[in-house]
mmCIF file of C-alpha atoms in Angstrom:
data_model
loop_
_atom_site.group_PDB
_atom_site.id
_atom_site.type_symbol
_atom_site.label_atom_id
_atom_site.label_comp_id
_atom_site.label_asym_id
_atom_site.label_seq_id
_atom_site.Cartn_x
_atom_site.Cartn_y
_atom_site.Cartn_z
ATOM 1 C CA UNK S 1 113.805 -23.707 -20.560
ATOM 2 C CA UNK S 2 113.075 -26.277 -23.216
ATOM 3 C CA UNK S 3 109.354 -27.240 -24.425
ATOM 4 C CA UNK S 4 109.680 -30.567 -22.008
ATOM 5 C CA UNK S 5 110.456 -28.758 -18.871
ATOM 6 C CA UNK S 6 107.875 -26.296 -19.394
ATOM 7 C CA UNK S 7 105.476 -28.970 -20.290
ATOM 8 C CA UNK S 8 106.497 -31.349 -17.129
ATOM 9 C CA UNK S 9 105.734 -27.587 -15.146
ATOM 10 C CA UNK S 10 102.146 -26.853 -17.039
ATOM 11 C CA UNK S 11 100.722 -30.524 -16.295
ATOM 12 C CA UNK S 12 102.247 -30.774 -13.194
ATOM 13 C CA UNK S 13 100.857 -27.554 -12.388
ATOM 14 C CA UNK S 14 97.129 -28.065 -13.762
ATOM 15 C CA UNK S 15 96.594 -31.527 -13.283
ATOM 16 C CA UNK S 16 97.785 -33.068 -10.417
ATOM 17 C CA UNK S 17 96.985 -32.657 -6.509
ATOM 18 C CA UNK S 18 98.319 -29.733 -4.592
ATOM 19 C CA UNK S 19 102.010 -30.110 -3.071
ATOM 20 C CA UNK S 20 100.815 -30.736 0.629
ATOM 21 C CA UNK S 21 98.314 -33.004 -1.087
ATOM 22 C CA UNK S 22 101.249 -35.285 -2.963
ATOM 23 C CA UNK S 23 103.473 -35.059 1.046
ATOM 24 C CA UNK S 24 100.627 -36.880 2.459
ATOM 25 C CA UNK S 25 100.291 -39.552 -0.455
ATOM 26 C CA UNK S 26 103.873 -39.850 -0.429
ATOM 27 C CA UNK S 27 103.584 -40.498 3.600
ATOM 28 C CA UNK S 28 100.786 -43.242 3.000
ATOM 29 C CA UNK S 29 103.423 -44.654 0.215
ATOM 30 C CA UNK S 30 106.341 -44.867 2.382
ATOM 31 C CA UNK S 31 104.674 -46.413 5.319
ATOM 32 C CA UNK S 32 103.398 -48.833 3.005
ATOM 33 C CA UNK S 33 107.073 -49.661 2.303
ATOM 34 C CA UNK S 34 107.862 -49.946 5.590
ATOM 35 C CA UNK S 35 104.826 -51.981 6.371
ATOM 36 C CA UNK S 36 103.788 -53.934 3.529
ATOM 37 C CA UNK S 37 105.123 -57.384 5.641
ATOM 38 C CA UNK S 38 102.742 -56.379 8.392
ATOM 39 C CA UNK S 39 99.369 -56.823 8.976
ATOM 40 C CA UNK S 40 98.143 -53.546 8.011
ATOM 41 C CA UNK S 41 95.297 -51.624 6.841
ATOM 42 C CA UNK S 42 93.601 -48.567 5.378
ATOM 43 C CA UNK S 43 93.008 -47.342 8.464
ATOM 44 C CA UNK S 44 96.482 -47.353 9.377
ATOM 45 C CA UNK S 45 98.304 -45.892 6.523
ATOM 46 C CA UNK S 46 95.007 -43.209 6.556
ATOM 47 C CA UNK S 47 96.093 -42.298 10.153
ATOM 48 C CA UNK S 48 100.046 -42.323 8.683
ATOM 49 C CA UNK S 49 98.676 -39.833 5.799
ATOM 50 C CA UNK S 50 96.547 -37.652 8.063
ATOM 51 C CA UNK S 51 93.745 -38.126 5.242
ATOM 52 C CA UNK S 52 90.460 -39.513 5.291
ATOM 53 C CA UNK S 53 89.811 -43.633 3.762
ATOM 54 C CA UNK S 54 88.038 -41.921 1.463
ATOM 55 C CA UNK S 55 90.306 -39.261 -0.039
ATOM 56 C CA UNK S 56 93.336 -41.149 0.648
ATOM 57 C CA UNK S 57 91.874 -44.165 -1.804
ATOM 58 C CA UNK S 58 91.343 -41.104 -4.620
ATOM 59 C CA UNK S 59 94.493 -39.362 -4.337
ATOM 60 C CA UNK S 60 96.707 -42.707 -4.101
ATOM 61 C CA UNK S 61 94.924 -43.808 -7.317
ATOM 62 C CA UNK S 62 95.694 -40.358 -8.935
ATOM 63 C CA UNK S 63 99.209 -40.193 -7.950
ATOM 64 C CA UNK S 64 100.479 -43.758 -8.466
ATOM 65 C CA UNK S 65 97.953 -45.200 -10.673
ATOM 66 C CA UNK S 66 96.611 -47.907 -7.925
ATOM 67 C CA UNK S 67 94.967 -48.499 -4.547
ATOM 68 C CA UNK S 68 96.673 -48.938 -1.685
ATOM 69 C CA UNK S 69 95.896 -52.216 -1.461
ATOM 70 C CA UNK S 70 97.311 -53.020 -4.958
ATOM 71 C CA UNK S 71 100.134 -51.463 -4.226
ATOM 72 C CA UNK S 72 100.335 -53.875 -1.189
ATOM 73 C CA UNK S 73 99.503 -56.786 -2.655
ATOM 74 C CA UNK S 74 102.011 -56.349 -5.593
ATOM 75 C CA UNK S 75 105.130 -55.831 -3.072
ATOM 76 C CA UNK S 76 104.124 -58.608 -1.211
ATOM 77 C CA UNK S 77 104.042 -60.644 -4.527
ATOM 78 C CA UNK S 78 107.671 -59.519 -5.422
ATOM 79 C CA UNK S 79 108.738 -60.284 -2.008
ATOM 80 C CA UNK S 80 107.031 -63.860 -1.941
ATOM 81 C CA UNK S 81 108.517 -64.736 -5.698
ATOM 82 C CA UNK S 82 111.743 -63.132 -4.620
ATOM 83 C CA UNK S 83 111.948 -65.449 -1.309
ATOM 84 C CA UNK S 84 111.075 -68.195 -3.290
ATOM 85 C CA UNK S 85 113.093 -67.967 -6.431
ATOM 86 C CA UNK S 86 116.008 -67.722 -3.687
ATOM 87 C CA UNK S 87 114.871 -70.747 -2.439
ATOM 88 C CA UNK S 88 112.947 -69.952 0.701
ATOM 89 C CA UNK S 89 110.511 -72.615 1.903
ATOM 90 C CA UNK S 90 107.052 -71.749 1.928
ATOM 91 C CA UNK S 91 106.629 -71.268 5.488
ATOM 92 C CA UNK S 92 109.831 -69.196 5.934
ATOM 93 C CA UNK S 93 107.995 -66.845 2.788
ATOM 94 C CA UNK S 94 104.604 -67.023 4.426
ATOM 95 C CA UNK S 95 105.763 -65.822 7.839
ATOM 96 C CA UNK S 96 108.173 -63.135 6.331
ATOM 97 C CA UNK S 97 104.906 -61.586 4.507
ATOM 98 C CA UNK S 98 103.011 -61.279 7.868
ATOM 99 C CA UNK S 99 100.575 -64.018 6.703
ATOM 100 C CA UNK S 100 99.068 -65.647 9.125
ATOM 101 C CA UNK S 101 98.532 -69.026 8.109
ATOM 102 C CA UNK S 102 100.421 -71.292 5.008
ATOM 103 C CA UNK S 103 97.076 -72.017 3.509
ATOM 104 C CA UNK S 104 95.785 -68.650 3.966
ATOM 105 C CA UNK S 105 99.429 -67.166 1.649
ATOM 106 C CA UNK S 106 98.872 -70.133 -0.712
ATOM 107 C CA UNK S 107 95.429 -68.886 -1.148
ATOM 108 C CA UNK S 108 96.585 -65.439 -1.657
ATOM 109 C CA UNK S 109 99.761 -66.582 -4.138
ATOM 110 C CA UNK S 110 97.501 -68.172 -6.392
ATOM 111 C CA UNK S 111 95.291 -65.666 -6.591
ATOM 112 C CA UNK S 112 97.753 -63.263 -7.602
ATOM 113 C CA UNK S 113 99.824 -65.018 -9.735
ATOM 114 C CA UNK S 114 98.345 -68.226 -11.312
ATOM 115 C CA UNK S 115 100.420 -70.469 -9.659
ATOM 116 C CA UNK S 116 100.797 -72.289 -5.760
ATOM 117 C CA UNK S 117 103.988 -71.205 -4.252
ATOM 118 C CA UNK S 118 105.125 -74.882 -4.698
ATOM 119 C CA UNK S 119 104.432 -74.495 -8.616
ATOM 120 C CA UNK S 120 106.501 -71.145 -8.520
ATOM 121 C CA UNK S 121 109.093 -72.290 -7.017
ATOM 122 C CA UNK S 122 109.183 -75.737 -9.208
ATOM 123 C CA UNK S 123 109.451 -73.496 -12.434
ATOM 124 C CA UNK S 124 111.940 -70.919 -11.051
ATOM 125 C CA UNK S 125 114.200 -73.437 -9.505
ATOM 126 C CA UNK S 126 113.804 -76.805 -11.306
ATOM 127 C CA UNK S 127 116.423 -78.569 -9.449
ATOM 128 C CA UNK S 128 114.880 -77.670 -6.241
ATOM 129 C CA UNK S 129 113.482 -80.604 -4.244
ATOM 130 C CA UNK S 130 110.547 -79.134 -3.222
ATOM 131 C CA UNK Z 1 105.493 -62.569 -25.508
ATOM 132 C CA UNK Z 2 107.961 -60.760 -22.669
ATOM 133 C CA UNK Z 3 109.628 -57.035 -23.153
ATOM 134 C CA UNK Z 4 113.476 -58.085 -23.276
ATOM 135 C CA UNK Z 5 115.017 -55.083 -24.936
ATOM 136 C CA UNK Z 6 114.162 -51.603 -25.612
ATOM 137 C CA UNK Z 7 116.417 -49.480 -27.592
ATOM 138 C CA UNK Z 8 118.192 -45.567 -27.909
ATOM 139 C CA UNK Z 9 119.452 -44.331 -31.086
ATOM 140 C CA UNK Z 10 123.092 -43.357 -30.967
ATOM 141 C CA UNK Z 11 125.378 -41.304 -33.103
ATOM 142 C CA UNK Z 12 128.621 -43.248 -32.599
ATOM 143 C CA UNK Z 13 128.528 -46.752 -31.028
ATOM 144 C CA UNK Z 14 132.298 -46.728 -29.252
ATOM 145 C CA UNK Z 15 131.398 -43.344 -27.310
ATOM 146 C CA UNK Z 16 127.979 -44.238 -26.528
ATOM 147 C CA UNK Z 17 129.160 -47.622 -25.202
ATOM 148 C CA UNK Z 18 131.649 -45.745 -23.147
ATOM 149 C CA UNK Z 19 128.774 -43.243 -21.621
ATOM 150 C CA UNK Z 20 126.485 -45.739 -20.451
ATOM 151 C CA UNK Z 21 129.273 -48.532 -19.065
ATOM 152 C CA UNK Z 22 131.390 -45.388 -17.800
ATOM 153 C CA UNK Z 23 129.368 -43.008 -16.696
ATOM 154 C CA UNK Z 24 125.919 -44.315 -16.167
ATOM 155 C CA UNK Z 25 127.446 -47.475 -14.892
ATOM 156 C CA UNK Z 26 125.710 -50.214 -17.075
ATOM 157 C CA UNK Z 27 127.625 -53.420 -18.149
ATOM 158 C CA UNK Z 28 127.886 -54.486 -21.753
ATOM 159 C CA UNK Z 29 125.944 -57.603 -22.170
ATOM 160 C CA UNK Z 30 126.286 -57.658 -25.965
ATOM 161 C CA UNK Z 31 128.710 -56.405 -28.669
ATOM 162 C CA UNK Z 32 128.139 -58.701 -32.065
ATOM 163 C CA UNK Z 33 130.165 -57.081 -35.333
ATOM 164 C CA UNK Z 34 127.149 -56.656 -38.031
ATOM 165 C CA UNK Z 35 128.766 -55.194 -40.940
ATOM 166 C CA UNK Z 36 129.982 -51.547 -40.699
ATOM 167 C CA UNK Z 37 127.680 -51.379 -37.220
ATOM 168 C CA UNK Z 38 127.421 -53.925 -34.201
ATOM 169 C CA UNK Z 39 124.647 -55.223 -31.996
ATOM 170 C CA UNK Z 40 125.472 -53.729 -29.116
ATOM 171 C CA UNK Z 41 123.805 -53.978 -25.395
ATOM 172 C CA UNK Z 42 124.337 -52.753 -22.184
ATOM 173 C CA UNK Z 43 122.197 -54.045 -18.772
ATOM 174 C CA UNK Z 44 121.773 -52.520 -15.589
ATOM 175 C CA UNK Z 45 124.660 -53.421 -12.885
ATOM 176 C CA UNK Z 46 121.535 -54.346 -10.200
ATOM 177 C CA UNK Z 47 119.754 -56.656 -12.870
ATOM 178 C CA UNK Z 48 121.700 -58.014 -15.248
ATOM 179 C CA UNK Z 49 119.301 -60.368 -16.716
ATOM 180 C CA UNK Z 50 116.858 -58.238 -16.895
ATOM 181 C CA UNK Z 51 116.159 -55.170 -19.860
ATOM 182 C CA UNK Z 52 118.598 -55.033 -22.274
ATOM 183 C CA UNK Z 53 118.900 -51.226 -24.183
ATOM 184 C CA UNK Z 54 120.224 -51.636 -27.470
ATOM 185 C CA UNK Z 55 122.990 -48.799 -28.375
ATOM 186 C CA UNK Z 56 121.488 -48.695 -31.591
ATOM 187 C CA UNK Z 57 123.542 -47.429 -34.877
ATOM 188 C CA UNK Z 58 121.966 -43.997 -36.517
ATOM 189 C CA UNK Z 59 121.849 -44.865 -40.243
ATOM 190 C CA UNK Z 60 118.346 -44.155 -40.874
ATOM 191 C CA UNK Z 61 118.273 -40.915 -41.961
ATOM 192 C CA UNK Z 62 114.645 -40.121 -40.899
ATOM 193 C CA UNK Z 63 116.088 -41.058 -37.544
ATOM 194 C CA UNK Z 64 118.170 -38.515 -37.279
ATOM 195 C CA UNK Z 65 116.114 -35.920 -38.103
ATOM 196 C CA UNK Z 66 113.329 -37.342 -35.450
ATOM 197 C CA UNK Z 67 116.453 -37.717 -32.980
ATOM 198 C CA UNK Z 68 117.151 -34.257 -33.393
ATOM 199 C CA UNK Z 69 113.586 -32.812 -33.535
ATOM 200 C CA UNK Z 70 113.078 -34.402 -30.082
ATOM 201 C CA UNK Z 71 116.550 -33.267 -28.550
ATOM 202 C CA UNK Z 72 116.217 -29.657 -29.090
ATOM 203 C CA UNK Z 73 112.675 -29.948 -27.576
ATOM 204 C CA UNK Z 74 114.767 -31.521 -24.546
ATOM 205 C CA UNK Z 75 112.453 -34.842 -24.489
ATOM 206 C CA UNK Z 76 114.039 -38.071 -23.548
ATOM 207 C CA UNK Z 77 114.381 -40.529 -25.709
ATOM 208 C CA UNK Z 78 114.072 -43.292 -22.363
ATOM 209 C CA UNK Z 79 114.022 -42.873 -18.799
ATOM 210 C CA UNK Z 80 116.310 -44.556 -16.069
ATOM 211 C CA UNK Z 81 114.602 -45.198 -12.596
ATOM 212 C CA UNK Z 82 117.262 -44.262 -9.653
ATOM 213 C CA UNK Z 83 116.983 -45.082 -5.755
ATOM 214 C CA UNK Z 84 118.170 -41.198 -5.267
ATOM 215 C CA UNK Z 85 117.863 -38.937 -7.717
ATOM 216 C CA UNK Z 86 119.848 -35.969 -5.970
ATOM 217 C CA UNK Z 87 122.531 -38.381 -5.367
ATOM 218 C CA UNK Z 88 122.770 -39.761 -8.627
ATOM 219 C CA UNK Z 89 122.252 -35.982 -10.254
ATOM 220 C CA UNK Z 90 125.440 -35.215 -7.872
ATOM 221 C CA UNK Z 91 127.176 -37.741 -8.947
ATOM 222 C CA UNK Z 92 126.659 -37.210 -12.811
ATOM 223 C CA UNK Z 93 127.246 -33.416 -12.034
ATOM 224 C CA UNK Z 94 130.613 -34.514 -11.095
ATOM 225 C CA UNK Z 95 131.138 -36.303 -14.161
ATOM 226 C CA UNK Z 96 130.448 -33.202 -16.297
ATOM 227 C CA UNK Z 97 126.958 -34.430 -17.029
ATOM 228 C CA UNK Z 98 124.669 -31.559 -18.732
ATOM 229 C CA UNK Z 99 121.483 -31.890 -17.318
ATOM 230 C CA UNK Z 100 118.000 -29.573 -19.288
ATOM 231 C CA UNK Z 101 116.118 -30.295 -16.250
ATOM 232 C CA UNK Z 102 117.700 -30.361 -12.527
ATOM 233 C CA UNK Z 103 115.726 -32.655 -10.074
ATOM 234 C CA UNK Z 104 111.888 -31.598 -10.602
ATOM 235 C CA UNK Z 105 108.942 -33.056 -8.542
ATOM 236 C CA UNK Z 106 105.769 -34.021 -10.833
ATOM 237 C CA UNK Z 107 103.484 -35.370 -8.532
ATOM 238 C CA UNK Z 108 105.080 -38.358 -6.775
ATOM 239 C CA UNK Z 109 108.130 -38.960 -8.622
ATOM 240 C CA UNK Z 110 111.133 -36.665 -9.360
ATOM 241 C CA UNK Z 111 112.222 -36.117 -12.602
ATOM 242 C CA UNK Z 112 115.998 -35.046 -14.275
ATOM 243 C CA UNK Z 113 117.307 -34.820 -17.911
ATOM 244 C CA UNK Z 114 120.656 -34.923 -19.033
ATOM 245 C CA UNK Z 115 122.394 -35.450 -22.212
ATOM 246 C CA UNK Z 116 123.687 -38.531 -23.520
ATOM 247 C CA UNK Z 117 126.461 -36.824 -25.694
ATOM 248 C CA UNK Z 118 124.908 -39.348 -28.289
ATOM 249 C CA UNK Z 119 122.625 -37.189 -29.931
ATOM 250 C CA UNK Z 120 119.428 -38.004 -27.004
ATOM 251 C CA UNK Z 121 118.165 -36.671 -24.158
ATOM 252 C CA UNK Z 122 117.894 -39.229 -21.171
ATOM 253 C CA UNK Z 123 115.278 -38.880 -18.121
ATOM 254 C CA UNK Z 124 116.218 -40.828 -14.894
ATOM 255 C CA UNK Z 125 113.124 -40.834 -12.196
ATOM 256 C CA UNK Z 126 113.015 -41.562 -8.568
ATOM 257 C CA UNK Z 127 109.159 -42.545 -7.542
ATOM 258 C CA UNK Z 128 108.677 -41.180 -4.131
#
């Protein structure tokens, strides 16, 4: 075994959360993949998990270094700037992401990035007449 | 200020560029004669504006002895992110890929480390 297996084994060993731990964070992750264009909440990925809000919030941070709700927030980003750098209008992206009103995802968009969606889109595609 | 490149020392620039077009399945985006050397880059297939990883020439001698310090301690020198590492760790397998480390879980991602046959280690990583 060479010194960087045995230290992957030693820190993955004394560090991180028990194996049936990890399953369940891994469950919350992948229904948040599934999800993420949905309306949903803490409550719901929680119930996906079979963990408390509370430990849930903890043990998501610990394994992938941000909340659930960061982790929602930047897929939905991608998505949006993916939709839109492919030239999707901005109610086609809004109603893909679940949103449930355009000034409500506009909000949201600039928030998150800086920029309206009509601003992203304007620098991604300049030749689009948007 | 934007990360375009990132780099791996390699032994010998002609078999590295044919492990990582080859067998890892990267395209060359870059070969530019510089003297005895060339600047040499290869992208990923999925994203091929995106990173570049410079094959970079070993002539530093220092370099080679940190190259080799970290090999035989089986660390990567970079790490490739894979939709399915088992697959992928099939696949290579079937290649004749050496692998140190056969898929491992760490937490929420699994890990694997093969060898480049360039003188470095190389982790690929599928976050669960």
């Amino acid at each position: 075994m060479t010194y960087y297996n045995s230290q992957v084994l030693k820190i993955r060993d004394s560090y991180l959360p028990k194996q049936y731990l990890i399953d369940r964070v891994v469950k919350a992750k992948q229904a948040i993949d599934k999800h993420y264009c949905s309306e949903i909440d803490l409550n719901f990925i929680s119930r996906e998990a079979f963990l408390s809000k509370f430990h849930l919030i903890r043990l998501f941070k610990i394994c992938y270094g941000q909340t659930p709700y960061q982790q929602i927030t930047e897929k939905r980003m991608a998505k949006a700037e993916t939709l839109l750098s492919n030239g999707a209008g901005i109610s086609e992206t809004c109603h893909a992401l679940g949103f449930e009103s355009q000034p409500s995802f506009c909000i949201y968009f600039k928030k998150h990035s800086g920029l309206t969606p009509t601003g992203f889109q304007k620098k991604a595609i300049p030749d689009k007449l948007v | 200020m934007k990360i375009k490149l990132t780099s791996v020392t390699v032994k010998d620039q002609g078999k590295a560029l044919k492990f990582y077009t080859e067998i890892l399945g990267f395209v060359k985006k870059k070969e530019i004669p510089v003297g005895e050397h060339k600047w040499l880059t290869v992208v990923s297939k999925e994203e091929q504006n995106g990173v570049e990883l410079v094959l970079e020439p070993l002539a530093f001698e220092p370099a080679q002895v940190y190259q080799k310090a970290l090999f035989e301690a089986g660390i990567p020198a970079t790490a490739f992110l894979v939709d399915d590492i088992n697959k992928e760790f099939e696949r290579l397998k079937g290649l004749d890929v050496v692998f140190s480390m056969q898929p491992t879980q760490m937490g929420p991602v699994k890990l694997a480390v093969f060898n480049d046959t360039c003188g470095n280690n190389i982790q690929i990583f599928q976050v669960l």
